[in-house]
């Protein structure tokens, strides 16, 4: 959900912008660069290569009279250079960088190829090193492991390879470590637990393997951990529950196995938990309900089984819930109705059964529901009609029944609708705004009625929208009846519908199949349950032009209701 692509480049660019602004808006108190540092800058200017020399220190570094107007440079009260920010550098970083002996922060991009060994000489001063988004290759730079004053280190988005050296654990002041987007391999060294000040750790998008070291629990200051997109295996260490300050936990797309540890419920500040695309198994622990700050719970594409715990409704801030592509079974807990801030619900491709709870009222933020490929039964809950922001609804490939037309027609924001492969009956669902529909699939149901026939307003408004992409509209395999060409015209334009407009509507069920289903499954109202014992379900053509409808043909000794939908025994 969150993308961290090329963040170091962005940061470096912003720092460069700040430096440029400093040249335009110099401070009043001018201060000269100390002579030794000015000589170091001049040497560095000659040795550096830039992608655009005309907009670089080659042009801007001309006078040491005012440190604050020298491009990318800031000084302390003695004129010592403490911050250096260079954008557009290409090739190796020169050894002479170490001549700036008071340097505390170094930001360099965007095509640096190597780090000099002399950088280790700044071990007592350099506290921030940002070299992300460059082209540094080879093994992890040994010089970096000697910078014992470092508090912030980013070598993200380079071409580093080989193992993480144990020396990475010998940077006692380190608070932020970003090595994501490289080709680092081998295990995460257990000595990383020595970084007691570490609050931000990102090793994502590498080739790291082996287990997550349980010693990581010693990092009590840790707030952010990102190990996504690696080859990590084994269980999530239960000791992770000791990282009480953790806000972000990203473990997606690895080979992690075993159970989700119950101890995870102790991290009561956790807001983002991404466990998707692993091989985790077992139950979702009840302790998850204790994560009162949780906003994202993403555990899709695993082997999780058992029921969704009803206590999941106790997560007051939960907005994104995805448990798709697992082996979850049992009913959908009605307690989901307590998730007032829910925006995305994806429980598709599981083994969930039973009815969809009528618990979607008061969900103003809900914009996507995907319950497809389960074994859900019963009707589409009417409370869905109160979801004014619902944009996507996919309940395809279940065993749902009843008529969803009234519920669907009350959803003002609906753009993606998939009701296919169920046992729905009733008239073809209308939509509020056909022009905002992007995808509409009601195929393989038992929708009856004219469907493609219209008087002044078409029953299925999407049929009057032009420009559906191939495969995004289907009403095939239902019980629809066609009208004449003149009856198929859309009020939004002149002339009859063309074959291209109708798209996938030709392959309808046979009349015999529709009648057979009608006789054994008529369930549009509660009264219809009497039709089976007191009469037979038939399809009648009524109205002008004639249109089909299902009704009860009552047996002797019974009378049909005025609407034709039930039979009542004649008293006496």
mmCIF file with all atom_site columns, N, CA and C in Angstrom, residues 2-7 155-162 164 177-186 188 201-209 224-232 250-254:
data_model
loop_
_atom_site.group_PDB
_atom_site.id
_atom_site.type_symbol
_atom_site.label_atom_id
_atom_site.label_alt_id
_atom_site.label_comp_id
_atom_site.label_asym_id
_atom_site.label_entity_id
_atom_site.label_seq_id
_atom_site.pdbx_PDB_ins_code
_atom_site.Cartn_x
_atom_site.Cartn_y
_atom_site.Cartn_z
_atom_site.occupancy
_atom_site.B_iso_or_equiv
_atom_site.pdbx_formal_charge
_atom_site.auth_seq_id
_atom_site.auth_comp_id
_atom_site.auth_asym_id
_atom_site.auth_atom_id
_atom_site.pdbx_PDB_model_num
ATOM 1   N N  . UNK A 1 2   ? 1.926  1.113   0.677  1.00 0.00 ? 2   UNK A N  1
ATOM 2   C CA . UNK A 1 2   ? 2.849  2.219   0.680  1.00 0.00 ? 2   UNK A CA 1
ATOM 3   C C  . UNK A 1 2   ? 4.025  1.891   -0.210 1.00 0.00 ? 2   UNK A C  1
ATOM 4   N N  . UNK A 1 3   ? 4.443  2.847   -0.971 1.00 0.00 ? 3   UNK A N  1
ATOM 5   C CA . UNK A 1 3   ? 5.582  2.628   -1.858 1.00 0.00 ? 3   UNK A CA 1
ATOM 6   C C  . UNK A 1 3   ? 6.772  3.414   -1.348 1.00 0.00 ? 3   UNK A C  1
ATOM 7   N N  . UNK A 1 4   ? 7.912  2.728   -1.290 1.00 0.00 ? 4   UNK A N  1
ATOM 8   C CA . UNK A 1 4   ? 9.143  3.389   -0.871 1.00 0.00 ? 4   UNK A CA 1
ATOM 9   C C  . UNK A 1 4   ? 10.135 3.424   -2.019 1.00 0.00 ? 4   UNK A C  1
ATOM 10  N N  . UNK A 1 5   ? 9.636  3.395   -3.256 1.00 0.00 ? 5   UNK A N  1
ATOM 11  C CA . UNK A 1 5   ? 10.524 3.374   -4.415 1.00 0.00 ? 5   UNK A CA 1
ATOM 12  C C  . UNK A 1 5   ? 11.286 4.680   -4.522 1.00 0.00 ? 5   UNK A C  1
ATOM 13  N N  . UNK A 1 6   ? 12.596 4.567   -4.618 1.00 0.00 ? 6   UNK A N  1
ATOM 14  C CA . UNK A 1 6   ? 13.503 5.685   -4.842 1.00 0.00 ? 6   UNK A CA 1
ATOM 15  C C  . UNK A 1 6   ? 13.347 6.814   -3.826 1.00 0.00 ? 6   UNK A C  1
ATOM 16  N N  . UNK A 1 7   ? 13.094 6.555   -2.532 1.00 0.00 ? 7   UNK A N  1
ATOM 17  C CA . UNK A 1 7   ? 12.930 7.655   -1.592 1.00 0.00 ? 7   UNK A CA 1
ATOM 18  C C  . UNK A 1 7   ? 14.216 8.421   -1.358 1.00 0.00 ? 7   UNK A C  1
ATOM 19  N N  . UNK A 1 155 ? 21.761 3.554   2.181  1.00 0.00 ? 155 UNK A N  1
ATOM 20  C CA . UNK A 1 155 ? 22.393 3.084   0.948  1.00 0.00 ? 155 UNK A CA 1
ATOM 21  C C  . UNK A 1 155 ? 21.336 2.393   0.102  1.00 0.00 ? 155 UNK A C  1
ATOM 22  N N  . UNK A 1 156 ? 20.093 2.816   0.247  1.00 0.00 ? 156 UNK A N  1
ATOM 23  C CA . UNK A 1 156 ? 18.972 2.199   -0.464 1.00 0.00 ? 156 UNK A CA 1
ATOM 24  C C  . UNK A 1 156 ? 19.095 2.415   -1.963 1.00 0.00 ? 156 UNK A C  1
ATOM 25  N N  . UNK A 1 157 ? 18.504 1.486   -2.713 1.00 0.00 ? 157 UNK A N  1
ATOM 26  C CA . UNK A 1 157 ? 18.408 1.610   -4.170 1.00 0.00 ? 157 UNK A CA 1
ATOM 27  C C  . UNK A 1 157 ? 19.767 1.789   -4.831 1.00 0.00 ? 157 UNK A C  1
ATOM 28  N N  . UNK A 1 158 ? 20.679 0.878   -4.507 1.00 0.00 ? 158 UNK A N  1
ATOM 29  C CA . UNK A 1 158 ? 21.968 0.775   -5.178 1.00 0.00 ? 158 UNK A CA 1
ATOM 30  C C  . UNK A 1 158 ? 22.098 -0.636  -5.749 1.00 0.00 ? 158 UNK A C  1
ATOM 31  N N  . UNK A 1 159 ? 23.313 -1.085  -5.986 1.00 0.00 ? 159 UNK A N  1
ATOM 32  C CA . UNK A 1 159 ? 23.548 -2.428  -6.527 1.00 0.00 ? 159 UNK A CA 1
ATOM 33  C C  . UNK A 1 159 ? 24.453 -3.239  -5.614 1.00 0.00 ? 159 UNK A C  1
ATOM 34  N N  . UNK A 1 160 ? 24.344 -3.023  -4.318 1.00 0.00 ? 160 UNK A N  1
ATOM 35  C CA . UNK A 1 160 ? 25.170 -3.768  -3.368 1.00 0.00 ? 160 UNK A CA 1
ATOM 36  C C  . UNK A 1 160 ? 24.782 -5.244  -3.368 1.00 0.00 ? 160 UNK A C  1
ATOM 37  N N  . UNK A 1 161 ? 25.769 -6.099  -3.177 1.00 0.00 ? 161 UNK A N  1
ATOM 38  C CA . UNK A 1 161 ? 25.520 -7.547  -3.175 1.00 0.00 ? 161 UNK A CA 1
ATOM 39  C C  . UNK A 1 161 ? 26.334 -8.193  -2.056 1.00 0.00 ? 161 UNK A C  1
ATOM 40  N N  . UNK A 1 162 ? 26.110 -9.498  -1.884 1.00 0.00 ? 162 UNK A N  1
ATOM 41  C CA . UNK A 1 162 ? 26.833 -10.212 -0.841 1.00 0.00 ? 162 UNK A CA 1
ATOM 42  C C  . UNK A 1 162 ? 26.159 -10.053 0.511  1.00 0.00 ? 162 UNK A C  1
ATOM 43  N N  . UNK A 1 164 ? 25.337 -9.091  4.574  1.00 0.00 ? 164 UNK A N  1
ATOM 44  C CA . UNK A 1 164 ? 25.435 -7.963  5.490  1.00 0.00 ? 164 UNK A CA 1
ATOM 45  C C  . UNK A 1 164 ? 26.549 -8.279  6.474  1.00 0.00 ? 164 UNK A C  1
ATOM 46  N N  . UNK A 1 177 ? 18.328 2.885   9.513  1.00 0.00 ? 177 UNK A N  1
ATOM 47  C CA . UNK A 1 177 ? 19.143 2.074   8.607  1.00 0.00 ? 177 UNK A CA 1
ATOM 48  C C  . UNK A 1 177 ? 18.293 1.686   7.416  1.00 0.00 ? 177 UNK A C  1
ATOM 49  N N  . UNK A 1 178 ? 18.673 2.175   6.238  1.00 0.00 ? 178 UNK A N  1
ATOM 50  C CA . UNK A 1 178 ? 17.960 1.860   5.000  1.00 0.00 ? 178 UNK A CA 1
ATOM 51  C C  . UNK A 1 178 ? 18.916 1.230   4.000  1.00 0.00 ? 178 UNK A C  1
ATOM 52  N N  . UNK A 1 179 ? 18.678 -0.072  3.743  1.00 0.00 ? 179 UNK A N  1
ATOM 53  C CA . UNK A 1 179 ? 19.474 -0.798  2.754  1.00 0.00 ? 179 UNK A CA 1
ATOM 54  C C  . UNK A 1 179 ? 18.559 -1.460  1.732  1.00 0.00 ? 179 UNK A C  1
ATOM 55  N N  . UNK A 1 180 ? 17.324 -1.025  1.648  1.00 0.00 ? 180 UNK A N  1
ATOM 56  C CA . UNK A 1 180 ? 16.368 -1.636  0.730  1.00 0.00 ? 180 UNK A CA 1
ATOM 57  C C  . UNK A 1 180 ? 16.732 -1.368  -0.730 1.00 0.00 ? 180 UNK A C  1
ATOM 58  N N  . UNK A 1 181 ? 16.251 -2.262  -1.597 1.00 0.00 ? 181 UNK A N  1
ATOM 59  C CA . UNK A 1 181 ? 16.467 -2.065  -3.024 1.00 0.00 ? 181 UNK A CA 1
ATOM 60  C C  . UNK A 1 181 ? 17.876 -2.365  -3.487 1.00 0.00 ? 181 UNK A C  1
ATOM 61  N N  . UNK A 1 182 ? 18.531 -3.372  -2.892 1.00 0.00 ? 182 UNK A N  1
ATOM 62  C CA . UNK A 1 182 ? 19.849 -3.814  -3.334 1.00 0.00 ? 182 UNK A CA 1
ATOM 63  C C  . UNK A 1 182 ? 19.785 -5.293  -3.699 1.00 0.00 ? 182 UNK A C  1
ATOM 64  N N  . UNK A 1 183 ? 20.925 -5.964  -3.675 1.00 0.00 ? 183 UNK A N  1
ATOM 65  C CA . UNK A 1 183 ? 20.970 -7.405  -3.958 1.00 0.00 ? 183 UNK A CA 1
ATOM 66  C C  . UNK A 1 183 ? 21.698 -8.130  -2.825 1.00 0.00 ? 183 UNK A C  1
ATOM 67  N N  . UNK A 1 184 ? 21.538 -7.632  -1.621 1.00 0.00 ? 184 UNK A N  1
ATOM 68  C CA . UNK A 1 184 ? 22.190 -8.239  -0.472 1.00 0.00 ? 184 UNK A CA 1
ATOM 69  C C  . UNK A 1 184 ? 21.636 -9.640  -0.228 1.00 0.00 ? 184 UNK A C  1
ATOM 70  N N  . UNK A 1 185 ? 22.487 -10.552 0.205  1.00 0.00 ? 185 UNK A N  1
ATOM 71  C CA . UNK A 1 185 ? 22.078 -11.948 0.368  1.00 0.00 ? 185 UNK A CA 1
ATOM 72  C C  . UNK A 1 185 ? 22.560 -12.477 1.713  1.00 0.00 ? 185 UNK A C  1
ATOM 73  N N  . UNK A 1 186 ? 22.174 -13.731 1.986  1.00 0.00 ? 186 UNK A N  1
ATOM 74  C CA . UNK A 1 186 ? 22.580 -14.344 3.244  1.00 0.00 ? 186 UNK A CA 1
ATOM 75  C C  . UNK A 1 186 ? 21.652 -13.945 4.382  1.00 0.00 ? 186 UNK A C  1
ATOM 76  N N  . UNK A 1 188 ? 20.203 -12.262 8.019  1.00 0.00 ? 188 UNK A N  1
ATOM 77  C CA . UNK A 1 188 ? 20.272 -11.003 8.765  1.00 0.00 ? 188 UNK A CA 1
ATOM 78  C C  . UNK A 1 188 ? 21.146 -11.275 9.990  1.00 0.00 ? 188 UNK A C  1
ATOM 79  N N  . UNK A 1 201 ? 14.183 0.462   10.441 1.00 0.00 ? 201 UNK A N  1
ATOM 80  C CA . UNK A 1 201 ? 14.988 -0.574  9.779  1.00 0.00 ? 201 UNK A CA 1
ATOM 81  C C  . UNK A 1 201 ? 14.293 -1.015  8.505  1.00 0.00 ? 201 UNK A C  1
ATOM 82  N N  . UNK A 1 202 ? 14.942 -0.819  7.369  1.00 0.00 ? 202 UNK A N  1
ATOM 83  C CA . UNK A 1 202 ? 14.396 -1.282  6.094  1.00 0.00 ? 202 UNK A CA 1
ATOM 84  C C  . UNK A 1 202 ? 15.457 -2.065  5.338  1.00 0.00 ? 202 UNK A C  1
ATOM 85  N N  . UNK A 1 203 ? 15.194 -3.368  5.194  1.00 0.00 ? 203 UNK A N  1
ATOM 86  C CA . UNK A 1 203 ? 16.054 -4.263  4.411  1.00 0.00 ? 203 UNK A CA 1
ATOM 87  C C  . UNK A 1 203 ? 15.260 -4.861  3.259  1.00 0.00 ? 203 UNK A C  1
ATOM 88  N N  . UNK A 1 204 ? 14.182 -4.222  2.863  1.00 0.00 ? 204 UNK A N  1
ATOM 89  C CA . UNK A 1 204 ? 13.266 -4.755  1.857  1.00 0.00 ? 204 UNK A CA 1
ATOM 90  C C  . UNK A 1 204 ? 13.922 -4.876  0.486  1.00 0.00 ? 204 UNK A C  1
ATOM 91  N N  . UNK A 1 205 ? 13.342 -5.760  -0.326 1.00 0.00 ? 205 UNK A N  1
ATOM 92  C CA . UNK A 1 205 ? 13.727 -5.902  -1.733 1.00 0.00 ? 205 UNK A CA 1
ATOM 93  C C  . UNK A 1 205 ? 15.206 -6.205  -1.901 1.00 0.00 ? 205 UNK A C  1
ATOM 94  N N  . UNK A 1 206 ? 15.643 -7.248  -1.202 1.00 0.00 ? 206 UNK A N  1
ATOM 95  C CA . UNK A 1 206 ? 16.979 -7.804  -1.372 1.00 0.00 ? 206 UNK A CA 1
ATOM 96  C C  . UNK A 1 206 ? 16.846 -9.303  -1.621 1.00 0.00 ? 206 UNK A C  1
ATOM 97  N N  . UNK A 1 207 ? 17.886 -10.052 -1.372 1.00 0.00 ? 207 UNK A N  1
ATOM 98  C CA . UNK A 1 207 ? 17.855 -11.512 -1.500 1.00 0.00 ? 207 UNK A CA 1
ATOM 99  C C  . UNK A 1 207 ? 18.232 -12.170 -0.179 1.00 0.00 ? 207 UNK A C  1
ATOM 100 N N  . UNK A 1 208 ? 17.862 -11.536 0.926  1.00 0.00 ? 208 UNK A N  1
ATOM 101 C CA . UNK A 1 208 ? 18.199 -12.053 2.239  1.00 0.00 ? 208 UNK A CA 1
ATOM 102 C C  . UNK A 1 208 ? 17.455 -13.349 2.506  1.00 0.00 ? 208 UNK A C  1
ATOM 103 N N  . UNK A 1 209 ? 18.093 -14.274 3.184  1.00 0.00 ? 209 UNK A N  1
ATOM 104 C CA . UNK A 1 209 ? 17.501 -15.591 3.428  1.00 0.00 ? 209 UNK A CA 1
ATOM 105 C C  . UNK A 1 209 ? 17.688 -15.973 4.896  1.00 0.00 ? 209 UNK A C  1
ATOM 106 N N  . UNK A 1 224 ? 9.694  1.004   13.094 1.00 0.00 ? 224 UNK A N  1
ATOM 107 C CA . UNK A 1 224 ? 9.437  0.663   11.682 1.00 0.00 ? 224 UNK A CA 1
ATOM 108 C C  . UNK A 1 224 ? 10.369 -0.462  11.283 1.00 0.00 ? 224 UNK A C  1
ATOM 109 N N  . UNK A 1 225 ? 9.801  -1.556  10.786 1.00 0.00 ? 225 UNK A N  1
ATOM 110 C CA . UNK A 1 225 ? 10.628 -2.649  10.262 1.00 0.00 ? 225 UNK A CA 1
ATOM 111 C C  . UNK A 1 225 ? 10.037 -3.117  8.942  1.00 0.00 ? 225 UNK A C  1
ATOM 112 N N  . UNK A 1 226 ? 10.864 -3.150  7.914  1.00 0.00 ? 226 UNK A N  1
ATOM 113 C CA . UNK A 1 226 ? 10.430 -3.541  6.577  1.00 0.00 ? 226 UNK A CA 1
ATOM 114 C C  . UNK A 1 226 ? 11.391 -4.599  6.032  1.00 0.00 ? 226 UNK A C  1
ATOM 115 N N  . UNK A 1 227 ? 10.905 -5.835  5.968  1.00 0.00 ? 227 UNK A N  1
ATOM 116 C CA . UNK A 1 227 ? 11.701 -6.954  5.442  1.00 0.00 ? 227 UNK A CA 1
ATOM 117 C C  . UNK A 1 227 ? 11.032 -7.552  4.213  1.00 0.00 ? 227 UNK A C  1
ATOM 118 N N  . UNK A 1 228 ? 10.170 -6.807  3.556  1.00 0.00 ? 228 UNK A N  1
ATOM 119 C CA . UNK A 1 228 ? 9.437  -7.306  2.389  1.00 0.00 ? 228 UNK A CA 1
ATOM 120 C C  . UNK A 1 228 ? 10.357 -7.740  1.250  1.00 0.00 ? 228 UNK A C  1
ATOM 121 N N  . UNK A 1 229 ? 9.807  -8.615  0.423  1.00 0.00 ? 229 UNK A N  1
ATOM 122 C CA . UNK A 1 229 ? 10.441 -8.967  -0.852 1.00 0.00 ? 229 UNK A CA 1
ATOM 123 C C  . UNK A 1 229 ? 11.863 -9.494  -0.673 1.00 0.00 ? 229 UNK A C  1
ATOM 124 N N  . UNK A 1 230 ? 11.977 -10.516 0.188  1.00 0.00 ? 230 UNK A N  1
ATOM 125 C CA . UNK A 1 230 ? 13.231 -11.223 0.373  1.00 0.00 ? 230 UNK A CA 1
ATOM 126 C C  . UNK A 1 230 ? 12.969 -12.719 0.255  1.00 0.00 ? 230 UNK A C  1
ATOM 127 N N  . UNK A 1 231 ? 13.872 -13.521 0.762  1.00 0.00 ? 231 UNK A N  1
ATOM 128 C CA . UNK A 1 231 ? 13.735 -14.980 0.729  1.00 0.00 ? 231 UNK A CA 1
ATOM 129 C C  . UNK A 1 231 ? 13.745 -15.540 2.149  1.00 0.00 ? 231 UNK A C  1
ATOM 130 N N  . UNK A 1 232 ? 13.286 -14.760 3.101  1.00 0.00 ? 232 UNK A N  1
ATOM 131 C CA . UNK A 1 232 ? 13.314 -15.161 4.497  1.00 0.00 ? 232 UNK A CA 1
ATOM 132 C C  . UNK A 1 232 ? 12.384 -16.344 4.736  1.00 0.00 ? 232 UNK A C  1
ATOM 133 N N  . UNK A 1 250 ? 6.288  -4.863  8.154  1.00 0.00 ? 250 UNK A N  1
ATOM 134 C CA . UNK A 1 250 ? 6.163  -5.312  6.769  1.00 0.00 ? 250 UNK A CA 1
ATOM 135 C C  . UNK A 1 250 ? 6.992  -6.585  6.575  1.00 0.00 ? 250 UNK A C  1
ATOM 136 N N  . UNK A 1 251 ? 6.313  -7.719  6.406  1.00 0.00 ? 251 UNK A N  1
ATOM 137 C CA . UNK A 1 251 ? 6.985  -9.003  6.189  1.00 0.00 ? 251 UNK A CA 1
ATOM 138 C C  . UNK A 1 251 ? 6.509  -9.671  4.904  1.00 0.00 ? 251 UNK A C  1
ATOM 139 N N  . UNK A 1 252 ? 5.871  -8.947  4.033  1.00 0.00 ? 252 UNK A N  1
ATOM 140 C CA . UNK A 1 252 ? 5.255  -9.504  2.829  1.00 0.00 ? 252 UNK A CA 1
ATOM 141 C C  . UNK A 1 252 ? 6.257  -10.148 1.887  1.00 0.00 ? 252 UNK A C  1
ATOM 142 N N  . UNK A 1 253 ? 5.748  -11.113 1.105  1.00 0.00 ? 253 UNK A N  1
ATOM 143 C CA . UNK A 1 253 ? 6.483  -11.699 -0.015 1.00 0.00 ? 253 UNK A CA 1
ATOM 144 C C  . UNK A 1 253 ? 7.825  -12.285 0.402  1.00 0.00 ? 253 UNK A C  1
ATOM 145 N N  . UNK A 1 254 ? 7.743  -13.191 1.375  1.00 0.00 ? 254 UNK A N  1
ATOM 146 C CA . UNK A 1 254 ? 8.887  -13.992 1.773  1.00 0.00 ? 254 UNK A CA 1
ATOM 147 C C  . UNK A 1 254 ? 8.471  -15.460 1.740  1.00 0.00 ? 254 UNK A C  1
#
